[in-house]
Amino acid sequence: MNIVLGNIVLVSTILIFASIGSFLTERSGIPNISVEAILLVSSFGYAIIHDKMQSQGYGAMFLGIIVSIVIAIVFSWILVLTFIKLRANTILVGTGLNMLSIPLTMSLVKVSAKSSQGINIDLLESMKINNFPWVYLIFLLLGILMIIATIFVMLKTRYGILINGAGENPHALHLAGLKVNSIRFLTGTVGAAFAGVAGALICHFSTGGSSFYKGTTAYGLGFISLGIVILSQWRSKWIGLFAIMFGITFSISYKITYLTNNLNHVQLMMISAIPYLIPIVILPIISKSHNFPKQMGVPFIANKRGE
Amino acid sequence: MKKNNINFKNIWSTNISRTIISAVIGLFLSWALISLFTKSPTSFINAIIDGSFLNERKIGSFLTVTTILISLGVSLSVCYKANFINLSIPGQLLLSATICYLIAYKIKNNPSLAIFISFILTFVLNSFINVFIILMNKYFKVNMIVLAIMLNWIIFYIYRIYMGTESGNEWVTASGSARTNATANFSGIFGGKLSIFFPILIVLAVGIWIFFKWTPWGFQMIVSGKSIKVAETLGIKSTRNLIWISFISALFSSLAGMVYLFSKQEGVLSTELPAAPAESWIGLVVALMAFSNPIATIPVSFFFALLLQSQTTIQFYAEVNNNVVDLTNGVLMISITSLPFAISRIKVKDFKKNYLQKQKTKKEGR
């Protein structure tokens, strides 16, 4: 039971951070389908710090998180800058980043790992997922605090209005003398930083705290976070709720064998597909009253008239 | 008679030339990236040549991969024309290959019948997926991209139900899945590796090009893709056209799934395929690089098949993971989508003029 609870807390935290990152980026008008790639690449940064520092403790953990944030920011700049400066189609660039991330991480792991199995991550007993670690509860609380902060920033501060403006009506911001692309760039960077934290925690999820990191997958959690943002209709107040709901569903489906032994292969696979089935069922119900940023995916060109 | 002079000064300002330059820059960048992971980066070229042309078997395999890419490229090109970025293609490829495998396994004695039933069934299912996405978007305003991605994952779990090693199904053995004689009727050329689908796909690609280029219906579909408002003002039924396009796309993705299975040794489908096989993503790049032109997908597919085939020999030459080649595809995708705009901003003529002007001013200053 502890392992399932540990997974619920950890996955919910990952989804909260990844969804906030994705939400901020999309709210400013940059469609971000490369969250999966950002999670995967930043998780490598975390793993390599653990390997290089030869440390199991909290010091390596926090340094690893900082490094994965930096990697996530640098990686996401490919998406943000190609959109802002080169007016590229972000769906295709995001797909390109998703294509790029797996071989890149696997090759980096192969070059840098001392063992042929991958990078060895052996955390303290108190951080291993099997023991329901309290440290992840702290991260979950931090995630919830971040959601509250995001709601506050989006609804009550000037920066929130600017982010919304960049996604909804960038020409109005431009007329007010503000730099739309700078706001988009800054928000994209902040969003990537959140995804970087999630990426670091992916590393704990993939190894469980005591095995080899291979850098092959982010378990589709990036795509789920994308689904969360769309299900929450780009409203900050719903993100936390959906993230925890998906965290519970994903963890139970992933670790169902720890709860019951009576399920056959078909039932196990069907349960595993539930997190991806939920958006398909809910989206038609809620999408009619959509609230997506009007200028999402439209590069800002100052002298171009809108429709 | 008036002479049709080609203006060579403007030849580099076309979309095609910009894309070619972007692809060359992308190739150079990916080569630089690959050289970080290997001591002998030039061996990548040897791997490409040997992976595709070492012997008859390799040539056959290379042409089969080209066939898969042509069919995926045309399938996606058709969707691009209607402004429908069909990200459900990876799922459709996996679904088609699984269904073809199961039917080929069940109907062992009559491969032609197996192929016919597989084709009909995969075509119906892939069409259903495409139409489902289009209708959900049309009537419920559901985001097409997210819906397609979620469907891909669900198809992946359906594949695991039937093909997973833990499934205990009779067609899945401990060492992978069992053999079928799916390729039996379609061997012959190049050591039995090239199926009849290669010429069929070439003919179909040309046929689709003619359809879009010369028929009024094809033109209506392109207009619907360019602007729904304009199309509806002209009385064109855009949703109906989009559904027809989804049928054409499903036809090609079904063929891709079948050839994908035949490309495997003895018709054996791996039990450990990823949620999105590499070929499906490359199909996106092929369509993009070919400017959604079905004929242009043929040479572009040859190019990407060369890259894909090098995966089979890269480990031997450069001691790196064979998936390091996928780096090239990712970098190419990003460079092809983003660099043409940057290239369009570079004005060689102005640069030359400004440079000469600067030099002149410098001389005068002295």
XYZ file of C-alpha atoms in Angstrom:
673
model
C 0.000 0.000 0.000
C 2.856 2.365 0.876
C 4.317 2.084 -2.604
C 0.972 3.038 -4.185
C 0.569 6.021 -1.837
C 4.166 7.077 -2.519
C 3.494 6.885 -6.255
C 0.278 8.883 -5.957
C 2.065 11.681 -4.099
C 5.051 11.668 -6.463
C 3.092 11.462 -9.730
C 0.604 14.125 -8.574
C 3.526 16.410 -7.749
C 5.136 15.770 -11.147
C 1.846 16.487 -12.897
C 1.230 19.660 -10.873
C 4.623 21.125 -11.757
C 4.490 19.986 -15.404
C 0.934 21.302 -15.820
C 1.739 24.704 -14.295
C 4.689 24.957 -16.700
C 2.573 23.959 -19.665
C -0.284 26.241 -18.545
C 1.901 29.342 -18.275
C 3.514 28.724 -21.660
C 0.182 28.166 -23.391
C -1.518 31.094 -21.649
C 1.095 33.400 -23.119
C 0.202 32.087 -26.589
C 2.877 29.433 -27.171
C 1.391 25.942 -27.731
C 3.662 23.497 -25.948
C 3.406 19.844 -26.930
C 7.051 19.222 -26.077
C 6.502 18.909 -22.294
C 7.321 15.200 -22.555
C 10.666 16.043 -24.169
C 11.458 18.724 -21.570
C 10.677 16.283 -18.724
C 12.914 13.618 -20.226
C 15.904 15.852 -20.959
C 15.759 17.607 -17.586
C 15.527 14.261 -15.781
C 18.901 13.401 -17.318
C 20.390 16.534 -15.708
C 19.176 15.375 -12.321
C 20.526 11.848 -12.821
C 23.948 13.026 -13.915
C 24.337 15.255 -10.827
C 23.597 12.262 -8.600
C 26.150 10.247 -10.508
C 28.882 12.898 -10.484
C 28.433 13.882 -6.830
C 28.409 10.267 -5.702
C 25.904 11.412 -3.141
C 22.599 10.017 -1.985
C 21.487 12.925 0.125
C 19.408 16.051 -0.038
C 22.331 18.240 -1.216
C 22.598 16.292 -4.455
C 18.828 16.387 -4.737
C 18.581 20.166 -4.612
C 21.595 20.727 -6.851
C 20.104 18.182 -9.263
C 16.818 20.087 -9.316
C 18.646 23.334 -10.130
C 20.560 21.659 -12.946
C 17.417 20.092 -14.376
C 15.689 23.498 -14.246
C 18.578 25.022 -16.208
C 18.510 22.195 -18.773
C 14.732 22.473 -19.119
C 14.991 26.232 -19.713
C 17.726 25.891 -22.322
C 15.876 23.065 -24.105
C 12.562 24.932 -24.100
C 14.239 27.987 -25.632
C 14.400 25.994 -28.878
C 10.589 25.963 -28.927
C 10.099 29.490 -27.610
C 12.698 31.204 -29.794
C 11.734 29.375 -32.997
C 8.164 30.523 -32.343
C 8.940 34.122 -31.404
C 11.837 34.870 -33.734
C 11.386 32.425 -36.611
C 7.561 32.203 -36.596
C 7.746 28.403 -36.749
C 4.768 26.075 -36.340
C 5.124 25.068 -32.667
C 3.195 21.821 -33.131
C 5.804 20.624 -35.605
C 8.773 21.995 -33.635
C 7.326 20.359 -30.479
C 6.998 17.058 -32.338
C 10.603 17.476 -33.498
C 11.714 18.038 -29.893
C 9.803 14.923 -28.802
C 11.552 12.964 -31.570
C 14.909 14.402 -30.568
C 14.659 13.940 -26.804
C 14.668 10.119 -26.557
C 17.770 9.398 -28.671
C 19.517 12.429 -27.166
C 18.941 11.300 -23.570
C 19.738 7.667 -24.340
C 22.979 8.619 -26.073
C 23.945 10.962 -23.222
C 23.242 8.193 -20.702
C 25.371 5.777 -22.716
C 28.270 8.241 -22.883
C 28.151 9.299 -19.238
C 27.051 6.175 -17.341
C 29.661 4.075 -15.610
C 27.515 0.967 -15.856
C 26.132 -0.488 -19.084
C 22.704 -0.652 -17.406
C 22.472 3.132 -17.025
C 23.155 5.824 -14.426
C 23.026 4.429 -10.921
C 20.681 6.336 -8.634
C 20.768 5.086 -5.089
C 18.906 7.473 -2.812
C 18.667 7.575 0.962
C 16.204 5.098 2.465
C 14.008 8.032 3.483
C 13.688 9.072 -0.171
C 12.903 5.689 -1.686
C 9.436 5.477 -3.061
C 8.691 2.076 -1.509
C 8.709 3.592 2.003
C 6.179 6.362 1.361
C 8.773 9.131 1.704
C 7.702 12.305 3.491
C 9.976 14.367 1.301
C 7.544 13.941 -1.571
C 4.724 15.223 0.614
C 6.764 18.387 1.083
C 7.124 18.612 -2.695
C 3.379 18.066 -3.092
C 2.676 20.875 -0.621
C 5.146 23.031 -2.520
C 3.292 22.174 -5.729
C -0.043 23.154 -4.169
C 1.540 26.401 -2.956
C 2.768 27.004 -6.505
C -0.766 26.513 -7.805
C -2.087 29.046 -5.296
C 0.721 31.407 -6.313
C -0.127 30.867 -10.003
C -3.820 31.588 -9.365
C -2.845 34.728 -7.460
C -0.409 35.874 -10.155
C -2.850 35.188 -12.988
C -5.875 36.831 -11.355
C -4.511 39.542 -9.118
C -1.245 40.840 -10.484
C -0.171 42.956 -13.448
C 2.102 40.177 -14.726
C -0.918 37.854 -14.899
C -2.790 40.377 -17.011
C 0.226 40.698 -19.279
C 0.441 36.893 -19.728
C -3.256 36.717 -20.537
C -2.891 39.682 -22.871
C -0.003 38.044 -24.739
C -2.203 35.022 -25.398
C -5.516 36.783 -25.962
C -4.775 40.112 -27.608
C -1.089 40.793 -28.177
C -1.789 43.818 -30.383
C -3.466 45.590 -27.455
C -0.319 45.050 -25.387
C 1.768 46.352 -28.253
C -0.385 49.487 -28.476
C 0.129 50.000 -24.747
C 3.860 50.105 -25.431
C 4.686 46.664 -24.056
C 6.957 44.087 -25.634
C 4.764 41.066 -26.430
C 7.603 38.776 -27.438
C 9.559 39.568 -24.263
C 6.507 38.636 -22.166
C 6.101 35.399 -24.124
C 9.804 34.591 -23.795
C 9.833 35.272 -20.051
C 6.665 33.241 -19.437
C 7.962 30.382 -21.570
C 11.160 30.389 -19.519
C 9.289 30.371 -16.192
C 7.066 27.561 -17.504
C 10.136 25.536 -18.472
C 11.556 26.023 -14.972
C 8.426 24.389 -13.514
C 8.738 21.544 -16.012
C 12.370 21.194 -14.932
C 11.311 20.457 -11.329
C 8.885 17.852 -12.658
C 11.681 16.377 -14.780
C 13.903 15.989 -11.728
C 11.149 14.108 -9.913
C 10.600 11.868 -12.986
C 14.051 10.505 -12.239
C 12.853 9.341 -8.793
C 9.742 7.828 -10.349
C 11.625 5.925 -13.059
C 14.164 4.388 -10.702
C 12.022 4.131 -7.577
C 15.067 5.468 -5.752
C 17.341 2.470 -6.082
C 18.057 1.347 -9.592
C 19.452 2.447 -12.944
C 18.231 5.473 -14.867
C 18.098 4.703 -18.589
C 16.560 7.898 -19.982
C 14.229 6.094 -22.354
C 10.837 7.530 -21.407
C 8.939 10.086 -19.355
C 6.003 7.622 -19.118
C 3.694 9.845 -21.152
C 3.341 12.175 -18.128
C 4.159 15.169 -20.325
C 1.249 14.324 -22.599
C -1.028 13.829 -19.582
C -0.051 17.287 -18.293
C -1.022 18.646 -21.706
C -4.392 16.932 -21.300
C -4.733 18.447 -17.802
C -4.224 21.969 -19.138
C -6.840 21.424 -21.833
C -9.290 19.751 -19.437
C -8.889 22.630 -17.004
C -9.794 24.898 -19.928
C -6.621 26.954 -19.407
C -7.938 28.056 -15.991
C -5.340 28.011 -13.216
C -7.849 27.118 -10.479
C -8.682 23.713 -11.998
C -5.139 22.563 -12.712
C -4.369 21.273 -9.201
C -7.605 19.313 -9.016
C -7.106 17.593 -12.373
C -3.401 16.975 -11.659
C -4.212 15.153 -8.408
C -7.055 13.248 -10.089
C -4.741 12.090 -12.871
C -1.961 11.405 -10.345
C -4.258 9.012 -8.484
C -5.531 7.342 -11.685
C -2.080 6.969 -13.222
C -0.449 5.639 -10.031
C -3.204 3.135 -9.342
C -3.127 1.895 -12.928
C 0.677 1.730 -12.863
C 0.969 -0.075 -9.523
C -2.325 -1.951 -9.507
C -0.529 -5.275 -9.006
C 0.437 -4.106 -5.505
C -3.251 -3.716 -4.620
C -4.720 -6.873 -6.121
C -3.474 -10.071 -7.728
C -6.779 -11.038 -9.289
C -6.438 -9.058 -12.497
C -5.507 -10.663 -15.795
C -3.332 -9.093 -18.500
C -6.244 -7.585 -20.439
C -7.713 -5.947 -17.327
C -4.280 -4.592 -16.375
C -3.796 -3.016 -19.787
C -7.304 -1.558 -19.781
C -6.686 0.031 -16.391
C -3.353 1.410 -17.683
C -5.209 3.092 -20.556
C -7.668 4.902 -18.233
C -5.570 8.109 -17.782
C -5.585 8.534 -21.566
C -9.252 7.595 -21.909
C -10.495 10.191 -19.391
C -9.623 13.236 -21.568
C -11.355 11.634 -24.579
C -14.543 11.219 -22.533
C -14.461 14.602 -20.792
C -13.182 16.804 -23.644
C -16.381 16.701 -25.757
C -18.419 17.717 -22.706
C -16.349 20.716 -21.725
C -14.774 21.855 -24.992
C -17.875 23.689 -26.237
C -17.330 26.392 -23.666
C -13.650 26.566 -24.481
C -11.463 29.206 -22.955
C -8.258 28.731 -24.897
C -6.058 31.764 -25.565
C -7.329 33.306 -28.777
C -3.899 34.004 -30.232
C -2.314 30.693 -29.193
C 0.073 29.524 -31.908
C -0.105 32.823 -33.784
C 3.307 34.522 -33.882
C 3.157 38.204 -32.995
C 3.929 40.483 -35.933
C 3.714 44.099 -34.846
C 2.570 45.666 -38.114
C 0.115 42.926 -39.087
C -3.576 43.663 -38.669
C -5.666 41.064 -36.889
C -8.845 39.567 -38.375
C 8.296 31.878 -79.899
C 8.930 33.446 -76.537
C 11.877 31.990 -74.637
C 11.155 30.857 -71.093
C 14.224 32.177 -69.303
C 14.866 30.929 -65.779
C 15.830 33.710 -63.428
C 18.726 32.180 -61.515
C 19.009 35.232 -59.261
C 15.663 34.424 -57.689
C 16.010 30.660 -57.593
C 17.204 30.764 -53.948
C 14.227 32.771 -52.849
C 11.720 29.955 -53.442
C 10.230 27.835 -50.671
C 11.883 24.694 -52.041
C 15.355 26.208 -52.026
C 14.882 27.532 -48.504
C 13.798 24.107 -47.322
C 16.773 22.450 -49.005
C 19.142 24.932 -47.330
C 17.387 24.320 -43.979
C 17.722 20.560 -44.450
C 21.434 20.896 -45.225
C 21.931 23.055 -42.108
C 19.886 20.505 -40.115
C 22.032 17.647 -41.419
C 25.194 19.513 -40.509
C 23.875 20.276 -36.996
C 22.802 16.690 -36.407
C 26.145 15.423 -37.678
C 27.858 17.777 -35.202
C 25.582 16.427 -32.454
C 26.283 12.813 -33.379
C 30.016 13.478 -33.422
C 29.736 14.282 -29.689
C 28.862 10.653 -29.040
C 31.345 8.943 -31.312
C 35.086 9.083 -31.900
C 34.723 8.601 -35.644
C 31.907 10.856 -36.905
C 32.758 10.206 -40.565
C 31.825 6.555 -40.042
C 28.207 7.741 -40.117
C 28.538 8.115 -43.904
C 29.914 4.565 -44.204
C 26.992 3.336 -42.089
C 24.513 5.062 -44.431
C 26.062 3.575 -47.574
C 26.506 0.050 -46.203
C 23.131 0.067 -44.435
C 21.344 0.542 -47.747
C 23.570 -0.841 -50.502
C 25.848 -3.520 -48.996
C 24.098 -6.439 -50.693
C 20.844 -7.356 -52.414
C 19.112 -7.974 -49.105
C 20.043 -4.511 -47.841
C 18.821 -2.908 -51.064
C 15.516 -4.769 -50.729
C 15.183 -3.702 -47.110
C 16.017 -0.103 -48.054
C 13.297 -0.059 -50.713
C 10.758 -1.538 -48.280
C 11.499 1.190 -45.742
C 11.141 3.712 -48.577
C 7.715 2.216 -49.334
C 6.595 2.677 -45.712
C 7.788 6.276 -45.719
C 6.120 7.059 -49.061
C 2.782 5.736 -47.799
C 3.060 7.605 -44.480
C 4.291 10.729 -46.253
C 1.373 10.714 -48.714
C -1.081 9.962 -45.899
C 0.135 12.992 -43.948
C 0.553 15.221 -47.019
C -3.093 14.723 -47.902
C -4.050 15.766 -44.359
C -1.709 18.788 -44.437
C -3.459 19.929 -47.609
C -6.697 20.069 -45.623
C -4.907 21.870 -42.749
C -5.299 18.763 -40.573
C -2.061 17.870 -38.739
C -2.825 14.199 -38.231
C -0.817 13.137 -35.186
C -2.803 9.884 -34.943
C -0.641 8.350 -37.697
C 1.738 6.613 -35.195
C -1.280 4.894 -33.608
C -2.735 3.988 -37.005
C 0.566 2.428 -38.074
C 0.734 0.342 -34.902
C -2.927 -0.684 -35.169
C -2.626 -1.673 -38.844
C 0.524 -3.718 -38.253
C -1.075 -5.532 -35.279
C -4.289 -6.345 -37.172
C -2.348 -7.522 -40.241
C -0.203 -9.721 -38.017
C -3.181 -11.293 -36.229
C -5.042 -11.991 -39.482
C -1.908 -13.329 -41.183
C -1.440 -15.627 -38.186
C -5.061 -16.817 -38.200
C -5.303 -17.348 -41.986
C -1.995 -19.058 -42.563
C -2.903 -21.041 -45.635
C -4.141 -18.233 -47.815
C -1.887 -15.139 -47.614
C -3.767 -13.301 -50.395
C -7.059 -13.610 -48.518
C -5.301 -12.571 -45.305
C -3.911 -9.482 -46.981
C -7.285 -8.582 -48.497
C -9.133 -8.905 -45.167
C -6.341 -7.042 -43.344
C -6.507 -4.202 -45.818
C -10.290 -3.817 -45.560
C -10.278 -4.022 -41.765
C -7.364 -1.635 -41.221
C -8.794 0.802 -43.762
C -12.155 0.849 -41.939
C -10.538 1.277 -38.507
C -8.083 3.985 -39.604
C -10.873 5.833 -41.398
C -12.923 5.628 -38.205
C -10.071 7.157 -36.180
C -9.635 10.039 -38.647
C -13.372 10.704 -38.965
C -13.771 10.507 -35.163
C -11.097 13.198 -34.679
C -12.594 15.433 -37.378
C -16.171 15.134 -36.119
C -15.177 15.665 -32.486
C -13.412 18.840 -33.558
C -16.249 19.988 -35.781
C -19.167 19.381 -33.410
C -17.571 19.495 -29.930
C -14.572 21.802 -30.612
C -12.212 19.167 -29.192
C -8.520 19.879 -29.713
C -7.408 17.569 -32.572
C -3.777 17.298 -31.462
C -4.536 16.212 -27.888
C -7.262 13.833 -29.013
C -4.867 12.205 -31.502
C -2.107 11.863 -28.889
C -4.495 10.261 -26.369
C -5.820 7.873 -29.053
C -2.238 6.855 -29.858
C -1.698 5.838 -26.239
C -4.957 3.877 -26.119
C -3.981 2.037 -29.326
C -0.618 1.305 -27.731
C -2.370 -0.437 -24.814
C -4.619 -2.354 -27.253
C -1.419 -3.518 -28.985
C -0.025 -4.580 -25.587
C -3.234 -6.539 -24.868
C -2.732 -8.655 -27.992
C 1.034 -8.612 -28.450
C 2.511 -8.107 -24.957
C 4.831 -10.894 -23.790
C 2.720 -11.271 -20.623
C -0.491 -11.726 -22.627
C -0.081 -15.499 -22.866
C -1.621 -15.500 -26.349
C -0.681 -18.437 -28.561
C 0.795 -16.122 -31.242
C 3.219 -14.591 -28.751
C 6.152 -16.837 -27.923
C 8.774 -16.411 -25.225
C 11.277 -15.117 -27.791
C 8.809 -12.675 -29.340
C 5.820 -13.264 -31.556
C 5.367 -16.307 -33.779
C 6.079 -16.468 -37.479
C 3.426 -15.877 -40.092
C 3.712 -16.421 -43.824
C 2.488 -12.911 -44.475
C 5.246 -12.198 -46.982
C 4.873 -15.485 -48.895
C 3.057 -14.169 -51.971
C 4.910 -10.916 -52.167
C 8.534 -11.891 -52.391
C 10.773 -12.257 -55.384
C 12.761 -9.148 -56.096
C 15.995 -8.431 -54.222
C 16.234 -11.562 -52.136
C 12.555 -11.698 -51.263
C 12.599 -8.451 -49.293
C 10.787 -6.180 -51.703
C 7.030 -6.439 -51.801
C 4.771 -5.538 -54.692
C 3.660 -2.547 -52.643
C 6.640 -0.475 -53.790
C 5.413 0.024 -57.389
C 1.787 0.189 -56.176
C 2.641 3.030 -53.802
C 4.542 4.936 -56.511
C 1.522 4.687 -58.829
C -0.884 5.686 -56.041
C 1.272 8.681 -55.062
C 1.264 9.895 -58.680
C -2.495 9.258 -58.842
C -3.122 11.350 -55.725
C -0.947 14.129 -57.142
C -3.004 14.113 -60.354
C -6.203 14.085 -58.289
C -5.229 17.197 -56.357
C -3.599 18.958 -59.275
C -6.093 18.366 -62.079
C -9.524 17.482 -60.707
C -12.094 20.042 -59.488
C -12.825 17.901 -56.436
C -9.142 17.887 -55.473
C -9.051 21.658 -55.898
C -12.125 21.998 -53.662
C -10.341 19.999 -50.969
C -7.299 22.278 -51.154
C -9.511 25.377 -50.941
C -11.264 23.916 -47.873
C -7.849 23.401 -46.279
C -6.636 26.919 -47.069
C -9.673 28.726 -45.715
C -12.916 27.182 -44.493
C -14.626 30.589 -44.653
C -13.742 31.074 -48.336
C -14.705 27.470 -49.134
C -18.106 27.812 -47.482
C -18.706 31.150 -49.176
C -18.087 29.416 -52.499
C -20.581 26.710 -51.545
C -17.976 24.004 -50.938
C -18.896 21.550 -48.189
C -15.663 21.625 -46.199
C -16.554 18.974 -43.596
C -17.557 16.491 -46.293
C -14.267 17.140 -48.107
C -12.325 16.713 -44.866
C -13.983 13.338 -44.310
C -13.044 12.245 -47.837
C -9.494 13.354 -47.166
C -9.496 11.281 -43.984
C -10.477 8.227 -46.087
C -7.594 8.836 -48.502
C -5.226 9.290 -45.559
C -6.513 6.067 -43.955
C -5.936 4.185 -47.220
C -2.252 5.086 -47.180
C -1.750 4.567 -43.440
C -3.314 1.076 -43.783
C -0.894 0.244 -46.578
C 1.954 1.583 -44.434
C 0.952 -0.739 -41.574
C 0.859 -3.744 -43.892
C 4.256 -3.009 -45.416
C 5.597 -2.342 -41.915
C 4.674 -5.904 -40.965
C 6.088 -7.334 -44.197
C 9.332 -5.454 -43.617
C 9.864 -7.593 -40.532
C 11.718 -10.853 -40.892
C 9.283 -13.640 -41.836
C 6.311 -11.448 -40.909
C 7.170 -11.490 -37.190
C 5.914 -8.444 -35.302
C 7.992 -7.419 -32.293
C 6.329 -7.611 -28.889
C 8.186 -4.544 -27.671
C 7.285 -1.800 -30.105
C 7.168 1.758 -28.749
C 3.927 3.757 -28.555
C 5.027 5.560 -31.704
C 7.319 3.650 -34.093
C 10.140 5.835 -35.472
C 8.854 5.502 -39.052
C 5.607 7.260 -38.151
C 7.366 10.357 -36.861
C 9.633 10.405 -39.896
C 6.475 10.339 -42.035
C 5.675 13.771 -40.556
C 9.064 15.126 -41.613
C 8.700 13.561 -45.078
C 5.346 15.275 -45.641
C 6.709 18.543 -44.349
C 9.848 18.453 -46.468
C 7.862 17.421 -49.531
C 5.570 20.464 -49.114
C 2.582 18.102 -48.986
C 3.280 17.146 -52.585
C 2.626 13.391 -53.031
C 5.210 13.046 -55.817
C 7.844 14.923 -53.838
C 7.391 12.429 -50.984
C 9.092 9.794 -53.181
C 12.613 11.337 -53.331
C 12.313 12.615 -49.747
C 11.369 9.100 -48.591
C 14.469 7.714 -50.348
C 16.588 10.198 -48.410
C 15.073 9.346 -45.026
C 15.160 5.606 -45.774
C 18.929 5.984 -46.202
C 19.122 7.524 -42.738
C 16.860 4.873 -41.200
C 18.793 2.031 -42.789
C 22.032 3.349 -41.329
C 20.595 2.360 -37.921
C 21.302 -1.263 -38.840
C 25.022 -0.674 -39.298
C 25.848 2.402 -37.188
C 26.671 0.304 -34.109
C 29.243 -1.627 -36.102
C 30.968 1.491 -37.428
C 30.695 4.047 -34.647
C 30.029 2.115 -31.418
C 26.984 4.200 -30.545
C 23.331 3.408 -29.877
C 21.548 2.696 -33.139
C 18.847 5.194 -32.192
C 21.414 8.003 -32.382
C 20.255 8.264 -36.014
C 16.858 9.449 -34.728
C 18.657 12.580 -33.556
C 19.026 13.500 -37.203
C 15.288 13.210 -37.777
C 14.456 15.429 -34.778
C 16.999 18.088 -35.747
C 15.823 17.995 -39.389
C 12.203 18.427 -38.309
C 13.059 21.489 -36.208
C 15.324 23.042 -38.835
C 12.877 22.494 -41.703
C 10.028 24.101 -39.753
C 11.948 27.031 -38.352
C 14.872 27.973 -40.588
C 13.148 28.825 -43.923
C 11.823 32.060 -42.398
C 15.290 33.032 -41.163
C 16.750 32.291 -44.593
C 14.067 34.400 -46.254
C 15.259 37.397 -44.222
C 18.795 37.132 -45.541
C 19.129 39.316 -48.600
C 22.370 38.459 -50.361
C 22.005 41.320 -52.823
C 21.532 43.926 -50.073
C 24.334 42.420 -48.047
C 26.702 42.725 -51.020
C 25.594 46.310 -51.673
C 25.969 47.311 -48.015
C 29.353 45.626 -47.782
C 30.680 47.422 -50.883
C 29.270 50.694 -49.597
C 31.054 50.211 -46.271
C 34.335 49.416 -48.016
C 33.985 52.541 -50.145
C 33.281 54.730 -47.113
C 36.277 53.234 -45.323
C 38.583 54.030 -48.262
C 37.242 57.553 -48.478
C 37.771 57.985 -44.754
C 41.422 57.054 -45.114
